Coordinates of C-alpha atoms and ligand atoms in Angstrom, one line a residue:
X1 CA 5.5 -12.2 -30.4
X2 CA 2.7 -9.8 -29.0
X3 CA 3.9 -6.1 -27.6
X4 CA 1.8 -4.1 -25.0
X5 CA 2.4 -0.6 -23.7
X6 CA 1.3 -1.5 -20.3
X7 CA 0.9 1.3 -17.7
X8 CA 1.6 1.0 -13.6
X9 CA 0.0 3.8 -12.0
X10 CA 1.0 4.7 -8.6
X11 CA -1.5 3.7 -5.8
X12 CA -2.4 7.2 -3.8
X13 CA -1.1 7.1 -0.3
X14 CA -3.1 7.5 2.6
X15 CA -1.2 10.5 3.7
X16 CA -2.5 12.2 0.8
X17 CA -2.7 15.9 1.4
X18 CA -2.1 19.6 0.2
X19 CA 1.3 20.8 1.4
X20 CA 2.3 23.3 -1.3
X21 CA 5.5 21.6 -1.3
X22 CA 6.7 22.2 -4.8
X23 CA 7.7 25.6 -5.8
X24 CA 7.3 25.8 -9.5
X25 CA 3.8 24.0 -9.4
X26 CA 1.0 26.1 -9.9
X27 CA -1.5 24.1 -8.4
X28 CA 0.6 22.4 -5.2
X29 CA 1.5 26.1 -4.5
X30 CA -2.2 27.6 -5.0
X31 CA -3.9 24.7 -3.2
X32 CA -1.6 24.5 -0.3
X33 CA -3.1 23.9 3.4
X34 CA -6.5 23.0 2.0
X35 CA -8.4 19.7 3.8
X36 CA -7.7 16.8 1.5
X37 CA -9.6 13.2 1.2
X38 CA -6.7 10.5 0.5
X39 CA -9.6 8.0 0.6
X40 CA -11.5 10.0 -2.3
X41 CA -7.9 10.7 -4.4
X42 CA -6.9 6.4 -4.0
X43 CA -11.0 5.5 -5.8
X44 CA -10.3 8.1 -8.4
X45 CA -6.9 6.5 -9.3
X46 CA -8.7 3.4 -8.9
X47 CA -11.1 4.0 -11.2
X48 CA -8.7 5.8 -13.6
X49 CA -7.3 2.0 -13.8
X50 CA -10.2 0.1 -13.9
X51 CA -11.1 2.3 -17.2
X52 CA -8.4 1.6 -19.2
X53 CA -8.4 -2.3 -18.3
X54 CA -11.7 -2.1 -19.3
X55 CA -11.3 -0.3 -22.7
X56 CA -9.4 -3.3 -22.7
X57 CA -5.7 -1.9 -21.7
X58 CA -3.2 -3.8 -19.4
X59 CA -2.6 -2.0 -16.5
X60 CA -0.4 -2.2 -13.5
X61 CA 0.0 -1.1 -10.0
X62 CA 2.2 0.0 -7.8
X63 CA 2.7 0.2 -4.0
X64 CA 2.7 3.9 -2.6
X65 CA 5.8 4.6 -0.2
X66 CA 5.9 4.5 4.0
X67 CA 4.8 7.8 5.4
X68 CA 5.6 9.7 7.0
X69 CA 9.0 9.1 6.6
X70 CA 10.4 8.8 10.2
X71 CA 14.2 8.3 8.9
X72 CA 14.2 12.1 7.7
X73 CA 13.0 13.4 10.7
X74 CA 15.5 11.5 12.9
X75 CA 18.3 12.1 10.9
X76 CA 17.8 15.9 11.5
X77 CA 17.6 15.4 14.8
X78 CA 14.4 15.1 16.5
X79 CA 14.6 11.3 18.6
X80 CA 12.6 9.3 21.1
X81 CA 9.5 7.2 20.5
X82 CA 7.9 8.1 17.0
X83 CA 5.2 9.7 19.1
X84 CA 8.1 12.3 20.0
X85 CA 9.8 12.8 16.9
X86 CA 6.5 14.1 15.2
X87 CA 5.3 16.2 18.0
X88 CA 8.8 17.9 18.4
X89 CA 8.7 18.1 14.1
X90 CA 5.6 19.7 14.3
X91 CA 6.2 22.8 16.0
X92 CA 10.2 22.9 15.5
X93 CA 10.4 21.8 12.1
X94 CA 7.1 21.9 10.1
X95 CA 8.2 21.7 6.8
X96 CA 10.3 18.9 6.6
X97 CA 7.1 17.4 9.3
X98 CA 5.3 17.8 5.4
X99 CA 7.7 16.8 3.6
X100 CA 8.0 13.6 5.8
X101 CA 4.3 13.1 5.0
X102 CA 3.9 13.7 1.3
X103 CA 2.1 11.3 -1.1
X104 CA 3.9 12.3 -3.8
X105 CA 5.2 8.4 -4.6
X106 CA 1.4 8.5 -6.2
X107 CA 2.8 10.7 -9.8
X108 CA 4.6 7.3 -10.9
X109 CA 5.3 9.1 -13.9
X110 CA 8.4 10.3 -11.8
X111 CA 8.8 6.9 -10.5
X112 CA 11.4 6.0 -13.2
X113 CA 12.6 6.0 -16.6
X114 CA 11.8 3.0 -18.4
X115 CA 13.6 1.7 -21.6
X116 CA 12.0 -1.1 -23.3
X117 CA 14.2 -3.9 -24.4
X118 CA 14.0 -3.4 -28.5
X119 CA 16.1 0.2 -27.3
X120 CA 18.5 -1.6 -25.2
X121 CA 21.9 -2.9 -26.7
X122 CA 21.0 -6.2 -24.1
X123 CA 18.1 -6.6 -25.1
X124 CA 17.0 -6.2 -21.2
X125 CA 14.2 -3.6 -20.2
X126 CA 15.9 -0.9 -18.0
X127 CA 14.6 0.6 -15.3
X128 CA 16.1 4.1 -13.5
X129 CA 14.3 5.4 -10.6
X130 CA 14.7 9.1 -10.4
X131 CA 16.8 11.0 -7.9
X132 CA 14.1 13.8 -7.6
X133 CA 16.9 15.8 -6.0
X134 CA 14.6 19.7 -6.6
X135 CA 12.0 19.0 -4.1
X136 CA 13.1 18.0 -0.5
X137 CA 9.5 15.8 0.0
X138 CA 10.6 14.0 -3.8
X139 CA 14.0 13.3 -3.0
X140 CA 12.5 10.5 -0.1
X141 CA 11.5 8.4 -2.9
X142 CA 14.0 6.7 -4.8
X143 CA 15.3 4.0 -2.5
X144 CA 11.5 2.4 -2.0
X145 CA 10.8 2.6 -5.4
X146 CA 13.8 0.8 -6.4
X147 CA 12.6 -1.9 -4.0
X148 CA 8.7 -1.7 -5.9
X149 CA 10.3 -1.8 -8.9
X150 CA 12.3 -4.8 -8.2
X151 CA 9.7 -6.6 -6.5
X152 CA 7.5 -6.2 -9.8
X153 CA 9.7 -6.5 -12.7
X154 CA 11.5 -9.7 -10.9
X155 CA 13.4 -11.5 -13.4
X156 CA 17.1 -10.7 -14.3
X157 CA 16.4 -12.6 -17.3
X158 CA 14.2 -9.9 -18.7
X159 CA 15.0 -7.1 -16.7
X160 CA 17.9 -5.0 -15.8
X161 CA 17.2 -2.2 -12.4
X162 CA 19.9 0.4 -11.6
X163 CA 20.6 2.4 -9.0
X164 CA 19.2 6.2 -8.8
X165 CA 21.9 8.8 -10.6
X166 CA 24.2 10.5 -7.6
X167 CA 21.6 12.5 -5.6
X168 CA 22.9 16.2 -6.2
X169 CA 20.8 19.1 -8.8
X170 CA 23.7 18.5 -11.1
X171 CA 21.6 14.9 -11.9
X172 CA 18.5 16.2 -11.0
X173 CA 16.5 13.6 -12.7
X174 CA 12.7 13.4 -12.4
X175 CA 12.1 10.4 -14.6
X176 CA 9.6 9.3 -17.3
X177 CA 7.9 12.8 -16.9
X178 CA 10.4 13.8 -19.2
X179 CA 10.7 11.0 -21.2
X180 CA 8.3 9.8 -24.0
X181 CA 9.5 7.4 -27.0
X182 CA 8.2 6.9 -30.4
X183 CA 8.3 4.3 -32.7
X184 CA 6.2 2.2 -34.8
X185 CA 4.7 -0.8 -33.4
X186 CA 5.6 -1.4 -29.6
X187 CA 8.3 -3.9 -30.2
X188 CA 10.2 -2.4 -32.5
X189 CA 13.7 -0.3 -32.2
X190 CA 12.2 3.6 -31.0
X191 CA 13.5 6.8 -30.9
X192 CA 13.5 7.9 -26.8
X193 CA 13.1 11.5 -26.8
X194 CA 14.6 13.1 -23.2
X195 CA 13.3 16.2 -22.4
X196 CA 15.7 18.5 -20.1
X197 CA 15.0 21.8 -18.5
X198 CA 19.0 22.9 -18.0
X199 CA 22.5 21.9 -18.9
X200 CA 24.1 21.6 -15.4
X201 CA 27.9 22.2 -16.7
X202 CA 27.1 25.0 -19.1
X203 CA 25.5 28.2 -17.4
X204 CA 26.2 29.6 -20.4
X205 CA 23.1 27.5 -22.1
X206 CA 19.4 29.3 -21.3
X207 CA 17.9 27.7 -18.4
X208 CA 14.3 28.9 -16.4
X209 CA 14.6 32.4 -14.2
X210 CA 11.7 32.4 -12.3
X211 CA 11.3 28.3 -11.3
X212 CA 13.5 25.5 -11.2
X213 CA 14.3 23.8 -14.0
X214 CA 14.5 19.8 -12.2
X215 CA 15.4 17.6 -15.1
X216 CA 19.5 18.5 -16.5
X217 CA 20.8 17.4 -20.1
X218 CA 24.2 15.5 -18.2
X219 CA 21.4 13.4 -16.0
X220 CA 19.5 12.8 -19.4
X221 CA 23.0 11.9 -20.9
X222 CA 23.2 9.5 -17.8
X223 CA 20.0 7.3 -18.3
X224 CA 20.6 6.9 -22.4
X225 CA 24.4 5.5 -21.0
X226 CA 22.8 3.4 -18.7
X227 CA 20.3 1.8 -20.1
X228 CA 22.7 1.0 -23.2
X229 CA 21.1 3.7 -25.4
X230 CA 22.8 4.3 -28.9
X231 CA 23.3 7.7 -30.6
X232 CA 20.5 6.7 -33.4
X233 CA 18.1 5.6 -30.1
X234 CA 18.2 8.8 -27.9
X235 CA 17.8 12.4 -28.9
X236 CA 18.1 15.2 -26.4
X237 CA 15.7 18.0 -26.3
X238 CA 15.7 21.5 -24.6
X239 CA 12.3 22.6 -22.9
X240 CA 11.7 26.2 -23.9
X241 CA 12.5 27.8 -20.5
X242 CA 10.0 30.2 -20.7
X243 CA 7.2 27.8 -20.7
X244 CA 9.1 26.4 -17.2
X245 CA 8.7 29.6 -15.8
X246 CA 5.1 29.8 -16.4
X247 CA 4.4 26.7 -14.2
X248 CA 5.4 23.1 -16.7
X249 CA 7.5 21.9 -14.1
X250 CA 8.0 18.4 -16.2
X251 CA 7.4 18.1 -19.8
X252 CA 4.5 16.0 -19.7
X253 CA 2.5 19.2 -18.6
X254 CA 3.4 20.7 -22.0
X255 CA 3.8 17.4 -24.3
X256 CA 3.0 13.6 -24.9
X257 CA 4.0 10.8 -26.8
X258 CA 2.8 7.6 -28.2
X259 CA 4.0 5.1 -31.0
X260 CA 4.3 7.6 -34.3
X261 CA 2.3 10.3 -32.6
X262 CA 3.9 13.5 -30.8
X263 CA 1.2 15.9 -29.5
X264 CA 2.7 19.2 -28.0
X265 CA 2.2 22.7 -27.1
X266 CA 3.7 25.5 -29.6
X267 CA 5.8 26.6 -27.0
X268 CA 7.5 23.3 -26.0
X269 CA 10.9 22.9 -26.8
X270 CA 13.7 25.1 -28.0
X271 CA 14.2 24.4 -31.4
X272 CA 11.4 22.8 -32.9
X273 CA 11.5 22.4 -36.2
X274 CA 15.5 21.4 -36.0
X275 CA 14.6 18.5 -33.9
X276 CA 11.7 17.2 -35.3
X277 CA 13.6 16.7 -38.5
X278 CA 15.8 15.1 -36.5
X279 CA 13.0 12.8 -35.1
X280 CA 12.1 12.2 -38.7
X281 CA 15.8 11.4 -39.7
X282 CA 15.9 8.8 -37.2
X283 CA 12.8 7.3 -37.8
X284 CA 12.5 7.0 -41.6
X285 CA 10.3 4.4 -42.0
X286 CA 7.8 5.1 -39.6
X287 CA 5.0 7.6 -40.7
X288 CA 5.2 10.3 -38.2
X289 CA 2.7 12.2 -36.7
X290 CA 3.5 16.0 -35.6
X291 CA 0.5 17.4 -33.4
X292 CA 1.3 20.8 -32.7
X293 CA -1.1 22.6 -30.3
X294 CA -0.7 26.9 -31.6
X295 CA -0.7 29.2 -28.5
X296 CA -3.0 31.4 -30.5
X297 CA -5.5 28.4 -29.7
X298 CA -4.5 27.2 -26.1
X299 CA -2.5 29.4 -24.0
X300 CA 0.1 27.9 -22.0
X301 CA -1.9 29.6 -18.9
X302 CA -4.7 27.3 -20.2
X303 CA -2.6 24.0 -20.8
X304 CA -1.1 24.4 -17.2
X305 CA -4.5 24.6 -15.5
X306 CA -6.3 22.1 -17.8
X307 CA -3.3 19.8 -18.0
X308 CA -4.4 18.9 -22.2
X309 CA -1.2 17.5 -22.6
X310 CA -0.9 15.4 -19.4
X311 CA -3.2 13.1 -21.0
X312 CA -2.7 9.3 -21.7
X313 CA -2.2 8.8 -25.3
X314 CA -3.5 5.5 -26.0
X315 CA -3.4 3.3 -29.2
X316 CA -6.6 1.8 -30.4
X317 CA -7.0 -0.7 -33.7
X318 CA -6.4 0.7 -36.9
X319 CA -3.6 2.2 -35.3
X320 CA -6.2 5.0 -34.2
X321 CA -5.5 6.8 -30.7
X322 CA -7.5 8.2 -28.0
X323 CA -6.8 10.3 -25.3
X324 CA -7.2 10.1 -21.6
X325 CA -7.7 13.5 -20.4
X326 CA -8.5 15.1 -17.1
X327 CA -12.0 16.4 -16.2
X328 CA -10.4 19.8 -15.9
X329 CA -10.2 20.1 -20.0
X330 CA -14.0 20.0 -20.3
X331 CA -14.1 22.6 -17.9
X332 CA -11.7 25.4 -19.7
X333 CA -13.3 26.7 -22.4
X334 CA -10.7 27.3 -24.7
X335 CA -9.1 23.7 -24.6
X336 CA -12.4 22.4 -24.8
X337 CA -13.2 24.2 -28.1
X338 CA -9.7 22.6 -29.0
X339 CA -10.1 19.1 -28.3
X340 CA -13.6 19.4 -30.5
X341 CA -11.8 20.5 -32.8
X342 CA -8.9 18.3 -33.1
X343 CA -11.7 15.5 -32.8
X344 CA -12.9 16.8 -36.3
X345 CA -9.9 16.8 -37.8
X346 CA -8.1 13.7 -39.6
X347 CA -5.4 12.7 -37.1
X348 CA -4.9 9.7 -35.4
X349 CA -6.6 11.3 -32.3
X350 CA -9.8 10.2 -32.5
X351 CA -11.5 9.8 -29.7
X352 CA -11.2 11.5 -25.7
X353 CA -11.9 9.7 -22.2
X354 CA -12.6 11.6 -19.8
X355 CA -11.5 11.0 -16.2
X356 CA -12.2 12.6 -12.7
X357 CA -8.8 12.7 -11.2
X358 CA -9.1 16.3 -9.3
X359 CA -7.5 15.2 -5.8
X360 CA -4.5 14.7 -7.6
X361 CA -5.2 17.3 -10.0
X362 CA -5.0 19.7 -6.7
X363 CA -1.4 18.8 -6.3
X364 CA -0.4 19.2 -10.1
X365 CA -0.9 15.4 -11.0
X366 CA -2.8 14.9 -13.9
X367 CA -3.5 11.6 -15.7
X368 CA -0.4 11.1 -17.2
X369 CA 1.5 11.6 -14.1
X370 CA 0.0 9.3 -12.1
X371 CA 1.3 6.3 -14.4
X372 CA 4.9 4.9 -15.3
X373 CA 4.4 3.6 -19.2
X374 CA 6.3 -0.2 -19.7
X375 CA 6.3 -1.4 -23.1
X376 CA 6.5 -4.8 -22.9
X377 CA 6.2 -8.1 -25.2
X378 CA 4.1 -11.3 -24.3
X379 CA 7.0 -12.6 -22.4
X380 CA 8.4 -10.2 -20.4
X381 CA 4.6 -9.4 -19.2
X382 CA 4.4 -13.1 -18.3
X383 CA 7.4 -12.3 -16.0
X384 CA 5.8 -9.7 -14.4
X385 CA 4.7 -10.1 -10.5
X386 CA 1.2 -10.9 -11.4
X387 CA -0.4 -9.6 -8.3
X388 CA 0.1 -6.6 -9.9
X389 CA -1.5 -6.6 -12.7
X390 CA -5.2 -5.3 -12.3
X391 CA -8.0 -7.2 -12.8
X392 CA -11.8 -7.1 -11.3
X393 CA -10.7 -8.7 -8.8
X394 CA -7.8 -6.8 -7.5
X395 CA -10.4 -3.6 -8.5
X396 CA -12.7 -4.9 -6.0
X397 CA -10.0 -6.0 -3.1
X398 CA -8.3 -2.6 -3.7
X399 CA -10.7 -0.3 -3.2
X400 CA -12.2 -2.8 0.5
X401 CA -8.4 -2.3 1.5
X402 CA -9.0 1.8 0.9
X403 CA -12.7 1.6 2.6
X404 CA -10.9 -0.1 5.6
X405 CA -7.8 1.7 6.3
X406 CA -8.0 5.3 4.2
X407 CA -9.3 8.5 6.1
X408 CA -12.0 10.7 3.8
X409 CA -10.0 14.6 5.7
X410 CA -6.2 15.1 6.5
X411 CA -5.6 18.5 7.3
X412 CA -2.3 19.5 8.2
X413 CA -3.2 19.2 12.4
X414 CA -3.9 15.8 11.3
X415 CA -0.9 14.8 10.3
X416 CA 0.7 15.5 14.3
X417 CA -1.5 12.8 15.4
X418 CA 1.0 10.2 15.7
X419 CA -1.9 7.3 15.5
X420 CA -1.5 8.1 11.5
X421 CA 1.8 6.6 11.6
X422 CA 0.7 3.0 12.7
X423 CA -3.0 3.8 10.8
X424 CA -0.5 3.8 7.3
X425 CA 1.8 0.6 8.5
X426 CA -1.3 -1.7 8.8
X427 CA -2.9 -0.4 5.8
X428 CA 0.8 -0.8 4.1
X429 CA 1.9 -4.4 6.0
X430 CA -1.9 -5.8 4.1
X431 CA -0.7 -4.4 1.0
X432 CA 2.6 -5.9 0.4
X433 CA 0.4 -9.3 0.9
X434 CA -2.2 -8.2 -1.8
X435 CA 0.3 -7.5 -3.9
X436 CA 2.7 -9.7 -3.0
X437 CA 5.9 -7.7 -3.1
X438 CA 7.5 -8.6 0.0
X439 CA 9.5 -6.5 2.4
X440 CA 9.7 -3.1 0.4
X441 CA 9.2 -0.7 3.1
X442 CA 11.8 0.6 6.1
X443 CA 9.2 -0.8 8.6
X444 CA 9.3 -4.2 7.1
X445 CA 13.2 -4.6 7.3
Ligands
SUG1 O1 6.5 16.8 -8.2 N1 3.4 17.6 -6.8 C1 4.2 16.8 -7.8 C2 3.4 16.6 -9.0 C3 4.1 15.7 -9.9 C4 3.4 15.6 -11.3 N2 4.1 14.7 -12.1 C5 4.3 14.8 -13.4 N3 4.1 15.9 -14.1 N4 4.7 13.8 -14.1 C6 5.5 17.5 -8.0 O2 5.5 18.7 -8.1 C7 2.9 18.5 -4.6 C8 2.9 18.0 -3.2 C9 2.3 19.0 -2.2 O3 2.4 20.2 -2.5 O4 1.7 18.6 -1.2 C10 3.7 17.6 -5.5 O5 4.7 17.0 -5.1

């Protein structure tokens, strides 16, 4: 049997834009109200998918959400034609008029957490969508992507979908963003390594002060129960709070995992060295790999900005790995000097890609979070919707279905012209065809 790691980036909306939503986030906070191009931010993802297929990678996609969402405005009380309700949002309520409109379904590292089936005590890959309870415009998601989810990974006999944890902070649960796994090939049994910001039933336990901490050990604790998760397969880590306050609002802005690789920031985690012999412990026979990134060389200022550790960490032959990295790490010198250097050193790291991603980058997606990692073996990926899966083809029809129906400016007066709202459901109706998911959106139903 063959084993992929196979990832499903998330499609960019065409309500992409710069609403500062998401307190915590450096660069949604420091971009807000600027002019965004949704049609320029869905070729960048595209091409971010096309270069991995071509280096020879499988990848996936999948659907953005409906937006704006017209259910949250009506159920705080604006009503009347759809026309109405986002006029009478727009100067009564404007916020949740932005939150109605946010992309964000396009970070499908937040999407879900996935556990492949050589984890599972079913032998089942499971799939969580996240609650994203912390962020009002997040929170919207988890209903659609369950649908998107189900429509792509369609086969009970191979895969097993649950319902989002209770939708409260207590379970604030933001997904594969703090999830990573290692192992040694693909296929076989990992350690899943959840990443959690706070314990929600003991205050007494250090947690953030300045931003939220989204992601609590009990939701954590939830997933691994779920998903049928033994002691020996899950291992619970704390996030230094310290580094939440200066701006990693998920872990995958500090941290990233593939196979018998961990690559992370100094500043991390609480308790480092205990849990990584507690990663080696559980994983004796695989020859582990501990990248650790010193502050003295990249500051945690300068891994939040570049996003070094949102990077895709790919396996190559020889069980060599490259990374996918943002643009934005050439460009700051210190992590630059870094990655030459690591490059000259005898890791597994061996190579970097780099990819123009910056209209997500704006809103504080990087590489990483703008895909949802499945490992898979040969035949769970033949029982994957396979209009999904990207090839030339799809490339090519995806990016005519963005020339036709994506604007290149959306500014926030754009979003009160209520011709957006019908704009986005043809553009959406065309792309449940394409990729032949069926009726995943409100508007459909
Ligand atoms: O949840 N930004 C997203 C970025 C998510 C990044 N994902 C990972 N790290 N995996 C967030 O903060 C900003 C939207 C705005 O301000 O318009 C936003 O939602």
């Amino acid at each position: 049997m063959k084993h992929f790691e196979v990832n499903f980036d998330g499609l960019v909306g065409p309500t992409h834009n710069y609403a500062g939503l998401s307190f915590g986030n450096v660069a949604s906070q420091h971009n807000a109200k600027q002019v965004a191009n949704p049609q320029q931010a869905a070729k960048q993802g595209l091409d971010k998918m096309k270069a991995l297929a071509d280096l020879g990678f499988k990848q996936g996609v999948l659907a953005p959400q409906q937006r704006p969402d017209l259910q949250l405005l009506r159920r705080i009380g604006f009503s009347g034609s759809d026309a109405k309700v986002i006029s009478q949002a727009a100067s009564a309520a404007p916020d949740a008029l932005l939150a109605a409109y946010s992309a964000s379904s396009m970070w499908t590292a937040n999407a879900a957490t996935v556990s492949p089936s050589a984890d599972t005590t079913d032998g089942k890959v499971h799939f969580t969508p996240a609650n994203l309870t912390n962020k009002l415009h997040r929170s919207l998601e988890p209903q659609v992507t369950g649908n998107i989810l189900r429509a792509v990974f369609n086969d009970s006999k191979y895969f097993a979908h649950h319902q989002h944890l209770p939708e409260n902070d207590y379970y604030g649960d933001e997904g594969a963003a703090n999830h990573t796994r290692l192992c040694g090939q693909y296929g076989d049994a990992g350690l899943e390594l959840f990443v959690y910001g706070r314990s929600a039933a003991d205050a007494s336990q250090p947690a953030p002060t300045r931003y939220p901490a989204r992601q609590t050990l009990e939701a954590s604790q939830a997933i691994a129960r779920l998903h049928g998760l033994s002691e020996d397969t899950a291992l619970f880590i704390q996030q230094n709070p310290q580094v939440i306050d200066k701006g990693v609002f998920h872990n995958d802005v500090i941290a990233v995992g593939n196979r018998n690789v961990l690559f992370y920031h100094q500043e991390a985690f609480l308790d480092t060295e205990k849990q990584l012999a507690r990663m080696r412990q559980a994983l004796p026979d695989v020859d582990l790999h501990f990248i650790e990134v010193p502050a003295a060389q990249v500051s945690v200022e300068d891994a939040v900005t570049s996003y070094l550790f949102n990077t895709q960490l790919v396996s190559l032959a020889d069980n060599k790995m490259a990374l996918i990295a943002p643009t934005d790490c050439q460009e700051n010198p210190a992590v630059a000097a870094y990655l030459s250097d690591l490059l000259s050193q005898d890791t597994p790291i061996q190579d970097v890609h780099y990819m123009d991603v910056k209209q997500s980058m704006r809103n504080g997606g990087g590489p990483a979070c703008l895909r949802l990692r499945v490992a898979l073996t040969d035949q769970e990926l033949s029982a994957v919707n396979p209009y999904t899966l990207l090839d030339n083809e799809l490339y090519t029809t995806l990016n005519q279905w963005v020339d036709k129906h994506y604007r290149d400016r959306l500014s926030f007066d754009d979003l009160k012209d209520p011709q957006l709202v019908t704009e986005v459901c043809t553009a959406l109706d065309e792309l449940t065809r394409i990729l032949n998911i069926g009726s995943v959106y409100p508007f459909q139903q």
